[in-house]
Amino acid sequence: MTTEVTGPTPVGEEPLRRRRRRQTEQDICEAALTLFEEHGVAGCTADDIARAAGVSSRTFFRYAVTKERAALVVTGDIEDAFEQGVAALRPDEPLLPQLEALWVEVLRRHENGRSASGHQLRRLYRLLRAEPSLRGAAVAVDDERRAGFAGALAELTGATPDDPTPAILVETTTAVVRVAMDRWAEQLEAAPEGPEPDLVDLYEQAVAAFRTVTAPGA
């Protein structure tokens, strides 16, 4: 006997599709990071990454435009978390401290490199220091994401198109994050066997330095 299932199904299906997509993204990212660590970016191709991830070349290019961008998939976790946080900001209160607190929350999710995504993030930032083409791809991705963040912030606050405030807020806060991430990677590389630097601590130090250099009379 066949039992007919009634009621709307897309609600349950959408998270499943999202989970499957995320898993495929993670598989591709893991394969790219591993091959780049073993052979360098120049030493492997997109087809190599696709084979290592167990997907077709066609599937690979649906998820990553280039082989470099395959390794940057892990930063999508940061993008998703930040976008969700921006939507919850209170536009009638000062935005800078809210954005700084949001970045603390987003960075904390990676457990200082101990979570699965955090471990991939740690590996990525080590590679960025050694692979110019990968760093160039990361800069391009960051440019795209910052434009998206600024647009979301402008929509939230009702800023007019000629108001530079949303872009300035996004540019300055993400610059502080990049400084913290770079320092994290530098310290991990400098003392691989020593006490691990804490990413959130480094971010908060960068925030304090930012406030110092932008204070009136500085």
Coordinates of C-alpha atoms in Angstrom, one line a residue:
M1 CA 0.0 0.0 0.0
T2 CA 1.3 3.4 -0.9
T3 CA 0.8 6.1 1.7
E4 CA 0.3 9.6 0.2
V5 CA 2.3 12.3 2.0
T6 CA 0.3 15.5 2.2
G7 CA 1.3 19.0 3.3
P8 CA 4.0 21.2 2.0
T9 CA 7.4 19.5 1.6
P10 CA 9.7 22.3 0.4
V11 CA 10.2 23.5 4.0
G12 CA 11.8 20.3 4.9
E13 CA 13.6 19.8 1.6
E14 CA 15.3 23.1 1.5
P15 CA 17.5 22.6 4.6
L16 CA 18.5 19.1 3.2
R17 CA 19.5 20.6 -0.1
R18 CA 21.4 23.3 1.7
R19 CA 23.2 20.7 3.9
R20 CA 24.1 18.6 0.8
R21 CA 25.4 21.7 -0.9
R22 CA 27.4 22.7 2.1
Q23 CA 28.9 19.2 2.3
T24 CA 30.0 19.2 -1.3
E25 CA 31.5 22.7 -0.8
Q26 CA 33.4 21.4 2.2
D27 CA 34.7 18.3 0.3
I28 CA 35.9 20.5 -2.5
C29 CA 37.6 22.9 -0.1
E30 CA 39.3 20.1 1.8
A31 CA 40.6 18.6 -1.4
A32 CA 41.9 21.9 -2.6
L33 CA 43.6 22.7 0.7
T34 CA 45.3 19.3 0.8
L35 CA 46.5 19.4 -2.8
F36 CA 47.8 23.0 -2.4
E37 CA 49.7 22.0 0.8
E38 CA 51.2 19.0 -1.0
H39 CA 51.9 20.4 -4.4
G40 CA 51.4 24.1 -4.3
V41 CA 48.7 26.0 -6.2
A42 CA 50.7 25.7 -9.5
G43 CA 51.2 22.0 -9.0
C44 CA 47.6 20.9 -9.4
T45 CA 44.6 21.6 -11.6
A46 CA 40.8 22.1 -11.0
D47 CA 40.4 18.6 -12.4
D48 CA 42.8 17.2 -9.8
I49 CA 40.7 18.9 -7.1
A50 CA 37.5 17.5 -8.5
R51 CA 38.8 14.0 -8.6
A52 CA 40.2 14.3 -5.0
A53 CA 36.8 15.6 -3.8
G54 CA 34.9 12.8 -5.7
V55 CA 32.9 15.1 -7.9
S56 CA 32.8 15.7 -11.6
S57 CA 34.6 18.7 -13.2
R58 CA 31.2 20.1 -14.1
T59 CA 30.1 20.0 -10.4
F60 CA 33.4 21.5 -9.3
F61 CA 32.8 24.6 -11.5
R62 CA 29.3 25.0 -10.2
Y63 CA 30.9 25.5 -6.7
A64 CA 34.2 27.2 -7.6
V65 CA 35.0 29.4 -10.6
T66 CA 38.7 28.7 -10.3
K67 CA 40.9 26.3 -8.4
E68 CA 42.0 29.1 -6.1
R69 CA 38.4 29.9 -5.1
A70 CA 37.9 26.2 -4.2
A71 CA 40.2 26.7 -1.2
L72 CA 38.3 29.9 -0.2
V73 CA 35.0 28.1 0.3
V74 CA 35.7 27.9 4.0
T75 CA 35.4 31.7 4.2
G76 CA 31.8 31.3 3.2
D77 CA 31.0 30.3 6.7
I78 CA 32.2 33.7 7.9
E79 CA 30.1 35.4 5.2
D80 CA 27.0 33.5 6.1
A81 CA 27.4 34.2 9.8
F82 CA 28.1 37.9 9.3
E83 CA 25.2 38.4 6.9
Q84 CA 22.8 36.8 9.5
G85 CA 24.3 39.1 12.2
V86 CA 23.9 42.2 10.1
A87 CA 20.2 41.5 9.6
A88 CA 19.9 41.5 13.5
L89 CA 21.6 44.8 14.0
R90 CA 19.7 47.6 15.7
P91 CA 19.9 50.6 13.2
D92 CA 18.7 53.1 15.8
E93 CA 21.9 52.4 18.0
P94 CA 25.6 53.1 17.2
L95 CA 26.6 50.5 14.5
L96 CA 30.4 50.4 15.0
P97 CA 30.3 48.7 18.4
Q98 CA 27.6 46.4 17.2
L99 CA 29.7 45.3 14.2
E100 CA 32.8 44.8 16.4
A101 CA 30.7 42.6 18.7
L102 CA 29.4 40.7 15.7
W103 CA 32.9 40.0 14.5
V104 CA 33.8 38.6 17.9
E105 CA 30.9 36.3 17.7
V106 CA 31.7 35.2 14.2
L107 CA 35.4 34.5 14.9
R108 CA 34.6 32.7 18.1
R109 CA 32.5 30.2 16.2
H110 CA 35.8 28.8 14.7
E111 CA 37.1 27.9 18.1
N112 CA 40.5 29.2 17.4
G113 CA 41.1 26.7 14.7
R114 CA 39.8 23.7 16.6
S115 CA 36.4 23.3 14.9
A116 CA 36.3 21.7 11.4
S117 CA 35.8 25.0 9.7
G118 CA 38.3 26.6 12.0
H119 CA 41.0 24.0 11.1
Q120 CA 40.4 24.7 7.4
L121 CA 40.6 28.4 8.1
R122 CA 43.9 28.0 9.8
R123 CA 45.3 26.0 6.9
L124 CA 44.0 28.5 4.4
Y125 CA 45.7 31.4 6.1
R126 CA 49.0 29.6 6.2
L127 CA 48.7 29.0 2.5
L128 CA 47.8 32.6 1.8
R129 CA 51.2 33.6 3.2
A130 CA 53.0 31.4 0.8
E131 CA 50.9 31.4 -2.4
P132 CA 50.5 34.8 -4.1
S133 CA 47.9 33.6 -6.6
L134 CA 45.7 32.3 -3.8
R135 CA 46.1 35.6 -1.9
G136 CA 45.1 37.5 -5.1
A137 CA 41.9 35.4 -5.3
A138 CA 41.2 36.0 -1.7
V139 CA 41.4 39.8 -2.2
A140 CA 39.0 39.6 -5.1
V141 CA 36.5 37.5 -3.0
D142 CA 36.9 39.9 -0.1
D143 CA 36.1 42.9 -2.4
E144 CA 32.9 41.2 -3.6
R145 CA 31.8 40.3 -0.1
R146 CA 32.5 43.8 1.3
A147 CA 30.3 45.3 -1.4
G148 CA 27.5 42.8 -0.4
F149 CA 27.9 43.6 3.3
A150 CA 27.8 47.4 2.6
G151 CA 24.7 46.9 0.5
A152 CA 23.0 44.9 3.3
L153 CA 24.0 47.6 5.9
A154 CA 22.7 50.4 3.7
E155 CA 19.4 48.6 3.3
L156 CA 19.1 48.0 7.0
T157 CA 19.8 51.7 7.9
G158 CA 17.9 53.2 5.0
A159 CA 21.1 55.0 3.8
T160 CA 20.9 56.9 0.5
P161 CA 23.1 55.7 -2.4
D162 CA 25.4 58.7 -2.0
D163 CA 25.9 58.1 1.8
P164 CA 29.4 56.5 2.3
T165 CA 28.7 55.5 5.9
P166 CA 27.8 51.8 5.3
A167 CA 30.9 51.3 3.1
I168 CA 33.1 53.0 5.6
L169 CA 31.8 50.9 8.5
V170 CA 32.3 47.7 6.5
E171 CA 35.7 48.6 5.1
T172 CA 37.1 49.7 8.5
T173 CA 35.8 46.7 10.5
T174 CA 36.8 44.1 7.9
A175 CA 40.3 45.7 7.7
V176 CA 40.7 45.2 11.5
V177 CA 39.6 41.5 11.0
R178 CA 42.2 41.0 8.3
V179 CA 44.9 42.4 10.5
A180 CA 43.9 40.0 13.3
M181 CA 43.8 37.0 10.9
D182 CA 47.2 37.8 9.4
R183 CA 48.7 38.2 12.8
W184 CA 47.1 34.9 13.8
A185 CA 48.7 33.1 10.8
E186 CA 52.1 34.8 11.4
Q187 CA 52.2 33.7 15.0
L188 CA 51.0 30.1 14.3
E189 CA 53.8 29.8 11.7
A190 CA 56.5 31.4 13.9
A191 CA 55.9 29.1 16.9
P192 CA 54.1 25.9 15.7
E193 CA 55.0 24.1 18.9
G194 CA 54.4 27.0 21.3
P195 CA 51.3 28.3 23.0
E196 CA 48.6 29.0 20.4
P197 CA 47.7 32.6 19.7
D198 CA 44.0 33.3 20.4
L199 CA 42.2 34.7 17.3
V200 CA 39.6 36.6 19.3
D201 CA 42.3 38.1 21.6
L202 CA 44.2 39.3 18.5
Y203 CA 41.0 40.8 17.1
E204 CA 40.3 42.6 20.3
Q205 CA 43.9 43.9 20.3
A206 CA 43.4 45.1 16.7
V207 CA 40.1 46.9 17.7
A208 CA 41.9 48.6 20.6
A209 CA 44.7 49.8 18.2
F210 CA 42.1 51.0 15.7
R211 CA 40.3 53.1 18.4
T212 CA 43.7 54.5 19.5
V213 CA 44.7 55.7 16.0
T214 CA 41.3 57.1 15.2
A215 CA 40.8 58.9 18.5
P216 CA 40.5 62.7 18.3
G217 CA 44.0 64.2 18.5
A218 CA 45.8 60.9 17.7

